[in-house]
Amino acid sequence: MYGPFDLSDATDAEVSLWFWLQSEYDYDGLFLGISSDGSWFDGYAYTGDFGDWYNEIFDLTDYLGDSSVWLGAYFESDDSVTFKG
């Protein structure tokens, strides 16, 4: 988790995140989200093997004027399948 950061005086904002995901589809996954209180996050969940770097761009215009914005990432995995590179 990263934050809080202040967008109260911002006129435009976005976050670009690059990640590589190699996970078991529907059993392991990554969540990336944005929050105005550090507790409840809106965002996207990803699962599966992307096979390459992936770029997600979050538009933060809904958070303009907010003085307490948080970014969060959460990865969850079970131990049923192991990838070896």
Coordinates of N, CA and C in Angstrom, one line a residue:
M1 N 0.8 -1.2 0.0 CA 0.0 0.0 0.0 C 0.9 1.2 0.0
Y2 N 0.5 2.2 -0.8 CA 1.2 3.5 -0.8 C 0.3 4.7 -0.6
G3 N 0.7 5.6 0.2 CA -0.2 6.7 0.5 C -0.1 7.1 1.9
P4 N -0.9 8.1 2.3 CA -1.8 8.9 1.3 C -1.0 9.9 0.6
F5 N -1.5 10.2 -0.6 CA -0.9 11.4 -1.3 C -2.1 12.3 -1.6
D6 N -1.7 13.6 -1.9 CA -2.7 14.7 -1.9 C -3.0 15.1 -3.4
L7 N -4.2 15.0 -3.8 CA -4.7 15.5 -5.1 C -5.6 16.7 -5.0
S8 N -5.6 17.4 -3.8 CA -6.5 18.5 -3.6 C -6.3 19.6 -4.5
D9 N -5.1 19.9 -5.0 CA -4.8 21.0 -5.9 C -4.6 20.5 -7.4
A10 N -4.7 19.2 -7.6 CA -4.4 18.6 -8.9 C -5.5 18.9 -9.9
T11 N -5.1 19.1 -11.2 CA -6.1 19.4 -12.2 C -6.3 18.2 -13.1
D12 N -5.4 17.2 -13.0 CA -5.4 15.9 -13.8 C -4.5 15.0 -13.1
A13 N -4.8 13.7 -13.1 CA -4.0 12.7 -12.5 C -4.3 11.3 -13.0
E14 N -3.2 10.5 -13.2 CA -3.3 9.1 -13.6 C -2.0 8.4 -13.0
V15 N -2.2 7.1 -12.9 CA -1.0 6.2 -12.5 C -0.9 5.1 -13.5
S16 N 0.4 4.9 -13.9 CA 0.7 3.9 -14.9 C 1.5 2.8 -14.1
L17 N 1.0 1.6 -14.2 CA 1.7 0.5 -13.5 C 2.0 -0.6 -14.5
W18 N 3.3 -1.1 -14.5 CA 3.7 -2.2 -15.3 C 3.8 -3.4 -14.4
F19 N 3.3 -4.6 -14.9 CA 3.5 -5.8 -14.1 C 3.5 -7.0 -15.0
W20 N 4.1 -8.1 -14.5 CA 4.2 -9.4 -15.2 C 3.5 -10.4 -14.3
L21 N 2.4 -11.0 -14.8 CA 1.7 -12.0 -14.0 C 1.8 -13.4 -14.6
Q22 N 2.2 -14.3 -13.8 CA 2.2 -15.7 -14.2 C 1.6 -16.5 -13.0
S23 N 0.3 -16.7 -13.1 CA -0.4 -17.3 -12.0 C -1.4 -18.4 -12.5
E24 N -1.9 -19.2 -11.6 CA -2.9 -20.2 -12.0 C -4.2 -19.5 -12.2
Y25 N -4.8 -19.7 -13.4 CA -6.1 -19.0 -13.7 C -7.2 -19.4 -12.7
D26 N -7.9 -18.4 -12.2 CA -9.0 -18.5 -11.3 C -8.6 -19.0 -9.9
Y27 N -7.4 -19.3 -9.6 CA -7.0 -19.7 -8.3 C -6.0 -18.8 -7.6
D28 N -5.2 -18.1 -8.4 CA -4.2 -17.1 -7.9 C -4.5 -15.8 -8.6
G29 N -4.2 -14.7 -8.0 CA -4.5 -13.5 -8.6 C -3.9 -12.3 -8.0
L30 N -4.0 -11.2 -8.7 CA -3.4 -9.9 -8.3 C -4.6 -8.9 -8.4
F31 N -4.7 -8.1 -7.3 CA -5.6 -7.0 -7.3 C -4.9 -5.7 -7.2
L32 N -5.2 -4.7 -8.0 CA -4.7 -3.3 -8.0 C -5.8 -2.4 -7.8
G33 N -5.7 -1.5 -6.8 CA -6.8 -0.6 -6.5 C -6.4 0.8 -6.0
I34 N -7.4 1.6 -5.9 CA -7.3 3.0 -5.5 C -8.3 3.2 -4.4
S35 N -8.0 4.0 -3.4 CA -8.9 4.3 -2.2 C -8.8 5.7 -1.8
S36 N -9.8 6.2 -1.2 CA -9.8 7.6 -0.6 C -9.7 7.5 0.9
D37 N -9.8 6.3 1.5 CA -9.7 6.1 2.9 C -8.6 5.1 3.4
G38 N -8.0 4.4 2.4 CA -7.0 3.4 2.8 C -7.6 2.1 3.3
S39 N -8.9 1.9 3.2 CA -9.5 0.7 3.6 C -10.3 0.0 2.5
W40 N -11.1 0.8 1.8 CA -12.0 0.3 0.7 C -11.4 0.7 -0.6
F41 N -11.0 -0.3 -1.4 CA -10.3 0.0 -2.7 C -11.2 -0.4 -3.9
D42 N -11.2 0.4 -4.9 CA -11.8 0.1 -6.2 C -10.7 -0.2 -7.1
G43 N -10.9 -1.2 -8.0 CA -9.8 -1.4 -8.9 C -10.1 -2.6 -9.8
Y44 N -9.0 -3.4 -10.1 CA -9.1 -4.5 -11.0 C -8.4 -5.7 -10.5
A45 N -9.0 -6.9 -10.8 CA -8.4 -8.1 -10.4 C -7.9 -8.8 -11.7
Y46 N -6.8 -9.5 -11.6 CA -6.1 -10.1 -12.7 C -5.8 -11.6 -12.3
T47 N -5.9 -12.5 -13.2 CA -5.5 -13.9 -13.0 C -5.1 -14.5 -14.3
G48 N -4.2 -15.5 -14.2 CA -3.7 -16.2 -15.3 C -2.3 -15.9 -15.7
D49 N -1.9 -16.3 -16.8 CA -0.5 -16.1 -17.3 C -0.5 -15.1 -18.5
F50 N -0.1 -13.9 -18.2 CA -0.1 -12.9 -19.2 C 1.0 -13.1 -20.3
G51 N 2.1 -13.8 -19.9 CA 3.1 -14.1 -20.9 C 4.1 -13.0 -21.3
D52 N 3.8 -11.8 -20.7 CA 4.6 -10.6 -21.0 C 4.3 -9.5 -20.1
W53 N 5.0 -8.4 -20.1 CA 4.7 -7.2 -19.3 C 3.4 -6.7 -19.7
Y54 N 2.6 -6.2 -18.7 CA 1.3 -5.6 -19.0 C 1.3 -4.2 -18.3
N55 N 0.7 -3.2 -19.0 CA 0.6 -1.9 -18.5 C -0.9 -1.6 -18.2
E56 N -1.2 -1.2 -17.0 CA -2.5 -0.7 -16.6 C -2.4 0.7 -16.2
I57 N -3.3 1.6 -16.8 CA -3.3 3.0 -16.5 C -4.6 3.3 -15.7
F58 N -4.5 3.8 -14.5 CA -5.6 4.2 -13.7 C -5.8 5.7 -13.9
D59 N -7.0 6.1 -14.3 CA -7.5 7.4 -14.4 C -7.9 7.9 -13.0
L60 N -7.3 8.9 -12.4 CA -7.6 9.3 -11.1 C -8.4 10.6 -11.0
T61 N -9.1 10.9 -12.1 CA -9.9 12.2 -12.1 C -11.0 12.1 -11.1
D62 N -11.5 10.9 -10.7 CA -12.6 10.9 -9.7 C -12.0 11.2 -8.3
Y63 N -10.7 11.3 -8.2 CA -10.1 11.6 -6.9 C -9.5 13.0 -6.8
L64 N -9.7 13.8 -7.9 CA -9.2 15.2 -7.8 C -9.9 15.9 -6.7
G65 N -9.2 16.7 -6.0 CA -9.8 17.4 -4.8 C -9.6 16.6 -3.5
D66 N -9.3 15.4 -3.6 CA -9.1 14.5 -2.4 C -7.7 14.7 -1.9
S67 N -7.6 14.9 -0.6 CA -6.3 15.1 0.1 C -5.7 13.8 0.6
S68 N -6.4 12.7 0.4 CA -5.9 11.4 1.0 C -6.3 10.2 0.0
V69 N -5.4 10.0 -0.9 CA -5.5 9.0 -1.9 C -4.5 7.9 -1.7
W70 N -4.9 6.7 -1.8 CA -4.1 5.5 -1.5 C -4.1 4.6 -2.8
L71 N -2.9 3.9 -3.0 CA -2.8 2.9 -4.0 C -2.5 1.6 -3.3
G72 N -3.1 0.5 -3.8 CA -2.9 -0.8 -3.1 C -2.7 -1.9 -4.1
A73 N -1.9 -2.9 -3.7 CA -1.7 -4.1 -4.5 C -1.7 -5.3 -3.6
Y74 N -2.4 -6.3 -4.0 CA -2.5 -7.5 -3.2 C -2.4 -8.8 -4.1
F75 N -1.5 -9.7 -3.8 CA -1.4 -10.9 -4.6 C -1.8 -12.1 -3.7
E76 N -2.6 -13.0 -4.1 CA -3.0 -14.2 -3.4 C -2.7 -15.4 -4.2
S77 N -2.2 -16.4 -3.6 CA -1.8 -17.7 -4.3 C -2.0 -18.9 -3.4
D78 N -2.4 -20.0 -4.0 CA -2.4 -21.2 -3.2 C -1.2 -22.0 -3.7
D79 N -1.0 -23.2 -3.1 CA 0.2 -24.0 -3.5 C -0.1 -25.2 -4.4
S80 N -1.2 -25.1 -5.1 CA -1.5 -26.3 -5.9 C -0.7 -26.4 -7.2
V81 N -0.3 -25.3 -7.8 CA 0.5 -25.4 -9.0 C 1.7 -24.4 -8.9
T82 N 2.9 -24.9 -9.3 CA 4.1 -24.1 -9.2 C 4.6 -23.9 -10.6
F83 N 4.9 -22.7 -11.0 CA 5.5 -22.4 -12.3 C 7.0 -22.4 -12.1
K84 N 7.7 -22.9 -13.0 CA 9.2 -22.9 -13.0 C 9.7 -22.3 -14.3
G85 N 10.5 -21.3 -14.2 CA 11.0 -20.6 -15.4 C 12.4 -21.0 -15.8

